[in-house]
Coordinates of C-alpha atoms (C1' of nucleotides) in Angstrom, one line a residue:
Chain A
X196 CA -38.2 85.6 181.7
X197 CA -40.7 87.3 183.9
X198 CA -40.2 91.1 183.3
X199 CA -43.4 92.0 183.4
X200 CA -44.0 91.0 187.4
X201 CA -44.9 94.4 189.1
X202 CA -42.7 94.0 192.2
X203 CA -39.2 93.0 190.8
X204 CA -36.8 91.5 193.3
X205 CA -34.3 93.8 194.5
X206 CA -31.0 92.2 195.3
X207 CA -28.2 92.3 197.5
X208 CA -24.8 92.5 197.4
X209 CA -21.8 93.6 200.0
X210 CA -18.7 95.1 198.3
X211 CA -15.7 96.1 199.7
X212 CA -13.1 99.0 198.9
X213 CA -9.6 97.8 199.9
X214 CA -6.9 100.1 200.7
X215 CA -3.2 98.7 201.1
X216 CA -0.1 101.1 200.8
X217 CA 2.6 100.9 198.4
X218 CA 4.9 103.1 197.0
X219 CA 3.6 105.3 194.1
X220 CA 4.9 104.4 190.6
X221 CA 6.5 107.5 189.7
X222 CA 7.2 109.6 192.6
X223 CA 8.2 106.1 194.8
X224 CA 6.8 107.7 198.1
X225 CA 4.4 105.5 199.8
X226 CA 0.4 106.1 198.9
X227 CA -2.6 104.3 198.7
X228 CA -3.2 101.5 196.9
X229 CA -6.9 99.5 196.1
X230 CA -7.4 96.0 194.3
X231 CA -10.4 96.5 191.5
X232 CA -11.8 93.4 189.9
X233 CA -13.1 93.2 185.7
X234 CA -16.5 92.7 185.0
X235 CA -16.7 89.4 182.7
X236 CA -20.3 90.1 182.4
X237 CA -23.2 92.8 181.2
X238 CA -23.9 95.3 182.4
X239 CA -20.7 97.2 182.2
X240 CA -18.7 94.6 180.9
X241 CA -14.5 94.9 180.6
X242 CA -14.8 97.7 183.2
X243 CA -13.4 97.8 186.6
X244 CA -15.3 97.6 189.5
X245 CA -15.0 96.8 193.5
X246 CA -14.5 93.3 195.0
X247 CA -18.0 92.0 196.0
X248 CA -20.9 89.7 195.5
X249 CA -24.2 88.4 196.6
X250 CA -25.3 88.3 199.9
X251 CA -25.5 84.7 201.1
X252 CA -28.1 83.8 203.0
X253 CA -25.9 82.0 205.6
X254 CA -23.6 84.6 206.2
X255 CA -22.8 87.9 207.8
X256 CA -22.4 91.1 205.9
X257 CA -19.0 91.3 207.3
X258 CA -18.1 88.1 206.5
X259 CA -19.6 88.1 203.3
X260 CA -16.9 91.1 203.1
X261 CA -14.5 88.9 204.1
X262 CA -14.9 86.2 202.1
X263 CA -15.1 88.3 198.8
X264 CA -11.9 89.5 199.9
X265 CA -10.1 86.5 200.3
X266 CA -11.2 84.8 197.1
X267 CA -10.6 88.0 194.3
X268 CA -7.4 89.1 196.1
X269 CA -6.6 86.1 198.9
X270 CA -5.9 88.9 201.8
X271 CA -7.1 89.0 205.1
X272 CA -8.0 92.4 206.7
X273 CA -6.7 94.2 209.5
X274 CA -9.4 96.6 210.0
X275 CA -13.0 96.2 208.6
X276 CA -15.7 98.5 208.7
X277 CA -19.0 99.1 207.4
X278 CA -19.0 102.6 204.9
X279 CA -22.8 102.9 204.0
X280 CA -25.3 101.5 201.9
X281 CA -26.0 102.6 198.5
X282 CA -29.6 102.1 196.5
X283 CA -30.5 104.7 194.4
X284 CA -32.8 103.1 191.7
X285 CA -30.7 103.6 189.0
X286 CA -27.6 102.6 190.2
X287 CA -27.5 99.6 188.3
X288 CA -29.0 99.7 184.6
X289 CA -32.1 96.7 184.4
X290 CA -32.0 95.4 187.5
X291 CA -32.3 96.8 191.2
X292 CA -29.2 96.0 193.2
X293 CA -28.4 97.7 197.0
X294 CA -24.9 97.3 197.8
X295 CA -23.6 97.2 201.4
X296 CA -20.4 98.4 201.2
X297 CA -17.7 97.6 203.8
X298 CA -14.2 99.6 203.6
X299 CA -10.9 97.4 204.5
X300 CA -7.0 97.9 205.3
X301 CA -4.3 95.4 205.3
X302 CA -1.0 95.0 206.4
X303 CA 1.8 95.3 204.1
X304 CA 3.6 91.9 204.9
X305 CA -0.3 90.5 203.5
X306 CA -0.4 92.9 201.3
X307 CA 3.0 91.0 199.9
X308 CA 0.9 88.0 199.2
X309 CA -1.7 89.0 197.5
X310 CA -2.6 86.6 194.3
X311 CA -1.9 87.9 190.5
X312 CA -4.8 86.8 188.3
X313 CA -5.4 88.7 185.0
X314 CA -8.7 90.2 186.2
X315 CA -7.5 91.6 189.5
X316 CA -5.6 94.8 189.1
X317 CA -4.3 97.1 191.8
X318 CA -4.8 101.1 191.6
X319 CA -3.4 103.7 192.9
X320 CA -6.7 105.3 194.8
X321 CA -6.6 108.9 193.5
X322 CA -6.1 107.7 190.0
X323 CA -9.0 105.1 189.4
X324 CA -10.1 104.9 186.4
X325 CA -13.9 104.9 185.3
X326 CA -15.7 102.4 187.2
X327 CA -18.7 100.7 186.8
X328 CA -22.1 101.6 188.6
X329 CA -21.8 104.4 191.2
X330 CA -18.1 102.7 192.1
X331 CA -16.4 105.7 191.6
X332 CA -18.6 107.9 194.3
X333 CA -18.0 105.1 196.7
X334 CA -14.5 104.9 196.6
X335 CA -14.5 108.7 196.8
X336 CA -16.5 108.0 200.2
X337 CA -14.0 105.5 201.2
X338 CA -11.1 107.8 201.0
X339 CA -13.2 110.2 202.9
X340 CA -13.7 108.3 205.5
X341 CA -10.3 107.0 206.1
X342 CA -8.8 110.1 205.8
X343 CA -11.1 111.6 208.7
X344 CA -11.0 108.5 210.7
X345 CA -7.1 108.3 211.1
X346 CA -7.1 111.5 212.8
X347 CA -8.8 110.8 215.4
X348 CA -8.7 107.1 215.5
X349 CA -5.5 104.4 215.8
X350 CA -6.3 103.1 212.3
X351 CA -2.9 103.7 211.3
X352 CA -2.2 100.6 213.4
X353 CA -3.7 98.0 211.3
X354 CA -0.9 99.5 207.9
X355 CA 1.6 98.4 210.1
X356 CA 3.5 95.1 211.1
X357 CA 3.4 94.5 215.1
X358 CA 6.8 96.6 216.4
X359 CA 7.2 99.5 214.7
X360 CA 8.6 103.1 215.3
X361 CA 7.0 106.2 215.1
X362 CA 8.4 107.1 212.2
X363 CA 6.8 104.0 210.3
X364 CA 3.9 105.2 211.8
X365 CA 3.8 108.5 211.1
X366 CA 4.4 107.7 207.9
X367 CA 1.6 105.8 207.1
X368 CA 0.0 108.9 208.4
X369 CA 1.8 111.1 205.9
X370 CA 0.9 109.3 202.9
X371 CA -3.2 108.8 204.1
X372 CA -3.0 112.1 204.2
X373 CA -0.9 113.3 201.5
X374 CA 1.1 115.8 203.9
X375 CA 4.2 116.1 206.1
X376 CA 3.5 116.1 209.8
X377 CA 6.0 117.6 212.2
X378 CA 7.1 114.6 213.5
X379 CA 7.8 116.2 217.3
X380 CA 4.3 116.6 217.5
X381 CA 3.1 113.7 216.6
X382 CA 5.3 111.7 218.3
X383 CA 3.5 113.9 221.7
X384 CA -0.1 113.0 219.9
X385 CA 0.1 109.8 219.7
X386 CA 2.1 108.9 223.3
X387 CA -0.9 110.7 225.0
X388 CA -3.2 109.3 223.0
X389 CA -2.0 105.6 224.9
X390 CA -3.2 103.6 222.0
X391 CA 1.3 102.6 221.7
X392 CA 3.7 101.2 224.4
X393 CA 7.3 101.2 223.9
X394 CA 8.9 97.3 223.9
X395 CA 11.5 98.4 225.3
X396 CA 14.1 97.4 222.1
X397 CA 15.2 99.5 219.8
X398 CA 15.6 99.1 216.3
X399 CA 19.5 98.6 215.1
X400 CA 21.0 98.7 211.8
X401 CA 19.6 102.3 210.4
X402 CA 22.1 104.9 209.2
X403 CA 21.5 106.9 212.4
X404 CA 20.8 106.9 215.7
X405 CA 18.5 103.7 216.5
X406 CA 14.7 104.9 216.9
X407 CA 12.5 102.8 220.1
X408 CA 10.1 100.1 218.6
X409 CA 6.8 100.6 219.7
X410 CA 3.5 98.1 219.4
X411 CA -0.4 98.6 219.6
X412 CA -1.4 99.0 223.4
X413 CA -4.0 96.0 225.2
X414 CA -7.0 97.6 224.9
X415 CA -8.2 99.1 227.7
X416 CA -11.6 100.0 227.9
X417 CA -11.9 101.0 231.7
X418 CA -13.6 104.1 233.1
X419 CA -11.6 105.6 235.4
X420 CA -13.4 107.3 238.3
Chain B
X238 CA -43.6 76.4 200.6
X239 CA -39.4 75.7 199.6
X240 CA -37.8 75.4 202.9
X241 CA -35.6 72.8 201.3
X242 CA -33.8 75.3 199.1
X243 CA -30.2 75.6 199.9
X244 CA -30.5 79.7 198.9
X245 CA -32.7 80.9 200.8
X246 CA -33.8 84.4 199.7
X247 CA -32.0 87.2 202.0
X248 CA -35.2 89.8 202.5
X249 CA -34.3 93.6 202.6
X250 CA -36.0 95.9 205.1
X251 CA -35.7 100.0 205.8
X252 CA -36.4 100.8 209.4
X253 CA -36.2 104.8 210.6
X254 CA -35.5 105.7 214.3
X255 CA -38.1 108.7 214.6
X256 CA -36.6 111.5 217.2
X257 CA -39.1 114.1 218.4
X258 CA -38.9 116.8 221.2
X259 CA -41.8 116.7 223.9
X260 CA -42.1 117.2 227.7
X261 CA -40.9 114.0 230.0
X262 CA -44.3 112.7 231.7
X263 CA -42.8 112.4 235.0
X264 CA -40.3 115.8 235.6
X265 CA -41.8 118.0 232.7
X266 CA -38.4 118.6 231.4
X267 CA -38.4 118.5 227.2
X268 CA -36.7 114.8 226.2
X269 CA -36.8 112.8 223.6
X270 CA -39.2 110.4 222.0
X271 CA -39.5 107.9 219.4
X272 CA -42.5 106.1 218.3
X273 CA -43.0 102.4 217.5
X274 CA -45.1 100.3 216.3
X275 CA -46.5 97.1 218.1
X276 CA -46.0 94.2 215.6
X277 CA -49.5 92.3 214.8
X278 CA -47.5 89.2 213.1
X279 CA -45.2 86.4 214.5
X280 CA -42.1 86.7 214.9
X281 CA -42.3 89.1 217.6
X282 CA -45.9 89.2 217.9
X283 CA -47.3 92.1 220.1
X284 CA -44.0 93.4 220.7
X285 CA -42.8 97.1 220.0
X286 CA -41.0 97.4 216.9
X287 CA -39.0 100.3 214.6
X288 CA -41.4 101.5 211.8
X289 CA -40.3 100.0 208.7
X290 CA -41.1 97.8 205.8
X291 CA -39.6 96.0 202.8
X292 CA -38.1 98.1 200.1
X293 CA -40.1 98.5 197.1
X294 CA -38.5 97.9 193.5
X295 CA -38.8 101.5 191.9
X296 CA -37.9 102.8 195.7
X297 CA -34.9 104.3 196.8
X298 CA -33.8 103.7 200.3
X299 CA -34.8 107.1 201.5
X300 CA -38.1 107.5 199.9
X301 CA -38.9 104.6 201.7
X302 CA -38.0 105.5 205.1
X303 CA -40.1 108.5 204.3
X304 CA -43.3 106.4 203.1
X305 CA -43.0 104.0 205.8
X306 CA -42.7 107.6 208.2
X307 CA -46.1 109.2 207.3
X308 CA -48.0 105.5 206.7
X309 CA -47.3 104.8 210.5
X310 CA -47.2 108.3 212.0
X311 CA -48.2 110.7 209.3
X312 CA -45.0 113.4 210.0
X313 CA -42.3 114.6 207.8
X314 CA -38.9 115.0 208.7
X315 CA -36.7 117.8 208.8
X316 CA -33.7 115.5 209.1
X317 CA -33.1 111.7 207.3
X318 CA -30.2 110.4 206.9
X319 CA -28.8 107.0 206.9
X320 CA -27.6 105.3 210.1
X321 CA -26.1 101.9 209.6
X322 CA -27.2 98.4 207.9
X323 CA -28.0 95.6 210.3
X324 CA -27.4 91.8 209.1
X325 CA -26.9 89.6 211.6
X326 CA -28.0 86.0 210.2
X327 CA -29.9 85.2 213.8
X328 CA -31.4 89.1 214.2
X329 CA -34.5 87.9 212.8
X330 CA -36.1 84.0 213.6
X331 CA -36.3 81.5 210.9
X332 CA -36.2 84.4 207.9
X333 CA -33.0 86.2 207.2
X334 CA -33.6 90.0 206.8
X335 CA -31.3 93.1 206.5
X336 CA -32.4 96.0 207.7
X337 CA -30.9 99.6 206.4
X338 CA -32.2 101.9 209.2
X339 CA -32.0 105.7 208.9
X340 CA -32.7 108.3 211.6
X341 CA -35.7 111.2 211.4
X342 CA -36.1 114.4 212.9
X343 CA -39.0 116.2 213.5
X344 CA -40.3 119.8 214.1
X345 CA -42.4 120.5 217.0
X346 CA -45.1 121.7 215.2
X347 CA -45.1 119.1 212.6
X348 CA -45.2 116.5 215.3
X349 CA -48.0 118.1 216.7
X350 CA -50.1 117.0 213.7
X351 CA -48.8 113.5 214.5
X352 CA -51.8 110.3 214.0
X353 CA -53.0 108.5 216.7
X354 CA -53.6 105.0 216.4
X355 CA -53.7 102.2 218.1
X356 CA -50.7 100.1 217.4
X357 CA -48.5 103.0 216.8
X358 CA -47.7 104.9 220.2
X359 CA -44.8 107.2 221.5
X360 CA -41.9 106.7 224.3
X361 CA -39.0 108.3 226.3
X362 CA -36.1 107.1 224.0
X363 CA -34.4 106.6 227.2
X364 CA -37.2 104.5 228.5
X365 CA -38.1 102.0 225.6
X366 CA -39.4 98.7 226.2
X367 CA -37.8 95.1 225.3
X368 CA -38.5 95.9 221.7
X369 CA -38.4 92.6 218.7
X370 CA -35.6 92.1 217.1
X371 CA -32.4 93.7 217.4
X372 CA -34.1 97.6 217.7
X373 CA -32.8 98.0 221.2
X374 CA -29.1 98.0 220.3
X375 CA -30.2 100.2 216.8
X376 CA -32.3 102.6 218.8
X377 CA -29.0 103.0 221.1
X378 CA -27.0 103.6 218.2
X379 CA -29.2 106.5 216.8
X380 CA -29.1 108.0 220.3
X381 CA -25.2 107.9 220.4
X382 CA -25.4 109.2 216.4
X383 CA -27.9 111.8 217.3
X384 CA -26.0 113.2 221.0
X385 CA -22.6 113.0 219.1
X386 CA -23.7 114.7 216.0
X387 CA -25.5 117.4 217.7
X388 CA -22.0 118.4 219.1
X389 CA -20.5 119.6 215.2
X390 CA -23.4 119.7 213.0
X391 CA -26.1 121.9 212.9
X392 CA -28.7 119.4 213.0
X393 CA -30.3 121.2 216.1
X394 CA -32.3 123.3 213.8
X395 CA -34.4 121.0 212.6
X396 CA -35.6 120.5 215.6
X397 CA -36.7 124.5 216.1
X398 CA -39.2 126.4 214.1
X399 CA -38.3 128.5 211.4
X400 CA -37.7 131.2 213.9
X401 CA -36.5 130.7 217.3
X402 CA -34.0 132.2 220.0
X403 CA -30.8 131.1 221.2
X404 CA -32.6 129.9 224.5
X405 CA -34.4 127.8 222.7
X406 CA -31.7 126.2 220.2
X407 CA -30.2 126.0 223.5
X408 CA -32.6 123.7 224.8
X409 CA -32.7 121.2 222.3
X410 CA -28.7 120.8 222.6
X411 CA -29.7 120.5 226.3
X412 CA -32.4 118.1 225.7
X413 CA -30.7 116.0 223.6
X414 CA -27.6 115.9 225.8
X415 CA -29.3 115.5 228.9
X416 CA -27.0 118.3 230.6
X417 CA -27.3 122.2 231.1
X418 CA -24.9 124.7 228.7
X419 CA -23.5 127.4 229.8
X420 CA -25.8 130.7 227.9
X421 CA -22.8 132.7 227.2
X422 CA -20.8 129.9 226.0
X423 CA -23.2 128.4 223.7
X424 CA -24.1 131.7 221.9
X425 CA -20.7 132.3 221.3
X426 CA -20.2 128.8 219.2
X427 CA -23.4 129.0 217.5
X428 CA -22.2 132.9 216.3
X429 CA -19.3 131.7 215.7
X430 CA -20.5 128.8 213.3
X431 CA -22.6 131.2 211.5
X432 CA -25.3 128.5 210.8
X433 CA -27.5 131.1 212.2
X434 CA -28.4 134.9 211.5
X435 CA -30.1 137.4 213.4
X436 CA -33.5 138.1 211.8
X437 CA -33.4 141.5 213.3
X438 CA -36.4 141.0 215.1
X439 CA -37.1 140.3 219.0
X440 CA -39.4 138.4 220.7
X441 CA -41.9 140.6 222.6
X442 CA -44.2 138.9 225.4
X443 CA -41.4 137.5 227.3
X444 CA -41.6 138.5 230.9
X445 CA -38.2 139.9 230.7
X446 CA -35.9 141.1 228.6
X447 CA -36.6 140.3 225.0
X448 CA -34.1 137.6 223.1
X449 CA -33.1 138.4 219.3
X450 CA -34.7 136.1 216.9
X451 CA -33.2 134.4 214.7
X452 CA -33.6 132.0 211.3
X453 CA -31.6 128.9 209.9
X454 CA -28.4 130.4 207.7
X455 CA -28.4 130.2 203.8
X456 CA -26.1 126.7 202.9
X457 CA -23.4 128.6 201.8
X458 CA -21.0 126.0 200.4
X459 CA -18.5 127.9 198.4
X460 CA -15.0 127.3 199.0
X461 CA -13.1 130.3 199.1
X462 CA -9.8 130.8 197.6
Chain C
dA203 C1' -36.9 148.6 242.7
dC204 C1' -36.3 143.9 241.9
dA205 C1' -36.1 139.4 239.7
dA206 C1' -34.6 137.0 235.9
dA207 C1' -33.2 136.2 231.4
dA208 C1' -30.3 138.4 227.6
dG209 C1' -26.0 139.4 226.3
dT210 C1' -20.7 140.9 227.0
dG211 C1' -16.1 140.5 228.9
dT212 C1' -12.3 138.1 231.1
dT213 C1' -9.5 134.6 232.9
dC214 C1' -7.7 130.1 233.0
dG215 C1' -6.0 125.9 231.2
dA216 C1' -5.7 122.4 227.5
dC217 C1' -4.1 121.6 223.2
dC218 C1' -2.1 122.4 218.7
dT219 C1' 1.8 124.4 215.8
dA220 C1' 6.1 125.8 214.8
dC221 C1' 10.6 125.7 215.5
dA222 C1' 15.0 125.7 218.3
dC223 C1' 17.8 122.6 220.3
dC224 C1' 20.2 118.3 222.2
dC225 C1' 21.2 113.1 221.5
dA226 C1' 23.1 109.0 219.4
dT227 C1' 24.7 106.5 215.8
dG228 C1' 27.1 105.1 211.0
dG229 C1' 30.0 106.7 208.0
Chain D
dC51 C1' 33.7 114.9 213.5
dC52 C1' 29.9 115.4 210.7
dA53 C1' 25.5 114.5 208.6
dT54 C1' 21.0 112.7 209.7
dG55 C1' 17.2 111.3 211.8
dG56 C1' 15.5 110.4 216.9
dG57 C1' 13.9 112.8 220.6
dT58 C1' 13.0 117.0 224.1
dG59 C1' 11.9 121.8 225.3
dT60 C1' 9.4 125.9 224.7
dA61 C1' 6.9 130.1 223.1
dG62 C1' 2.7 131.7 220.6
dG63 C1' -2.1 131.1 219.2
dT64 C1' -6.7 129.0 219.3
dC65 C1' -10.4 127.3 221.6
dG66 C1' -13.6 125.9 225.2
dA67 C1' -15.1 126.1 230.3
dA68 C1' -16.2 128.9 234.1
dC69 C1' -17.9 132.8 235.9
dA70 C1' -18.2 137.9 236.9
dC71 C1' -20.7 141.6 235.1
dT72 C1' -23.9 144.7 232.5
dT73 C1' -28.4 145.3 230.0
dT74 C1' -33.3 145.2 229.4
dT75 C1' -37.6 144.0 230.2
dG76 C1' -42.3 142.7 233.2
dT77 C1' -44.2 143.0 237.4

DNA sequence: ACAAAAGTGTTCGACCTACACCCATGG
DNA sequence: CCATGGGTGTAGGTCGAACACTTTTGT
């Protein structure tokens, strides 16, 4: 209508990259997983791009996040966190769009529940296909990110269900990070870090001996001194 | 005009905390500053506020925390980079604005040739007024970014001329941290980091023994193997 | 010669890595 | 009783903090 106005809007929109684990369709070991959504409209139409949408006016970014989330895949996130913002001028062909994008895990019980609707599709994250805009850069960011942040940082928590063992942990660990960890060690990282407690229970019915359940430690934020 | 709109437009702002070097008023030692810029409309009027403005159509959010950098103090930076996207719906009265907000360093020298005027003036980053909005809490953040960044990046430089002593590298880490480094120590790391090389000259003039001089080293970003 | 900063060497402890070894359970 | 993963112990290397010590200049 008016594309000759010298100041064109810019708009606004929060996206999200989701990462759930699942096991890998041909190998079967555990990696990561992300829900991408198909464009039903110009520009890059039929391609796949990240959950997101318009800023509301109402709302905050992360709940704008949130709510994104819940209606193109119907999951609630254990961990969200803003990524970065992303606004080169081109980044969208015609029209200016900045996207603030927020980067999410879930659990893998509500990761079970996730909705099935023909334009919702989940990937496996190191084999995305060509998204639309600057997508692909961002997801790429994304898997930076996480892969830093659970090194020094009790992400891992939020991929797994309240009581847990370390090996469930450090697996989640393993396939973030695509590597074995000697699990001696990390068993020692992660008791000093004091970010577990034991329950006290053990978990019964595996082949061998019956590993200790563990579950996320009360926050404590107190400065000793 | 169309208050009764149920969409109300969300407006899109890029803010930049500015850090420069300069002696403390009171003790003499070299701290940091930031400047701001008193705000001449409502909301907020009178108050002390981040330099920033709306982002422009054919702008990308860099550019403009440069433009809105050298139309309120007239320096360049020798370090932008994004910090972090604030949304809140209630951070600003009545309108609802998100603010992308990157953080600036600049050289000694360059802010040297900073502009005086009347409504923009400098302060103790430590020492910052009630400021409008939500720039307290984003002026902490940059601090925490900055002192925490300074630790495994070599941003230091770009707070040194193009050559400079260890002493003095070693005073901006010491500045910025607000503690004293052991001399021996810190050459050591920096060596060892080779972000720097020796321009085989010395500084004469010094009334003692004459440090080595030495200059930023060449980006060399080639993975080996 | 002396003060003071530049620069080198050394020791200590924390922490990470690798790997040997014992423990407990289901088959 | 044996295979297997759970869990403990330990030796070697890296790295940073602390600090003694040597070097080099101006005064």
């Amino acid at each position: 209508m008016s594309s000759s106005v010298v100041t064109e809007q810019v708009s606004l929109a929060v996206s999200t990259v989701v990462f759930a684990l699942r096991p890998h369709p041909r190998t079967g070991e555990t990696t990561l997983w992300l829900p991408l959504v198909r464009r039903i409209r110009e520009p890059y139409e039929g391609r796949w791009a990240l959950p997101g949408g318009p800023l509301k006016a109402h709302q905050d970014l992360a709940a704008s996040a949130r709510e994104t989330l819940a209606d193109t895949t119907g999951l609630e996130p254990a961990h969200l966190e803003q990524l970065y913002s992303f606004g080169a001028v081109d980044r969208s062909p015609a029209d200016r769009v900045v996207s603030i994008v927020y980067w999410a895990l879930v659990r893998p019980d509500e990761d079970a529940r996730t909705t099935e609707t023909p334009n919702v599709e989940w990937f496996v994250a190191d084999e995305v296909p060509q998204l639309a805009f600057d997508h692909n850069e961002i997801v790429r960011h994304a898997l930076d990110r996480l892969r830093a942040k659970i090194t020094y940082s009790p992400i891992a928590l939020a991929f797994v269900p309240d009581e847990f063992t370390l090996a469930e942990l450090r697996g989640v660990h393993e396939a973030v990070l695509g590597r074995c960890l000697d699990p001696a060690n990390f068993r020692r990282q992660v008791l000093a870090g004091g970010t577990v407690e034991p329950t006290g229970t053990h978990l019964t019915g595996t082949s061998h001996r019956p590993p200790a359940l563990y579950r996320a430690a009360p926050r404590e934020q107190e400065k000793s001194r």
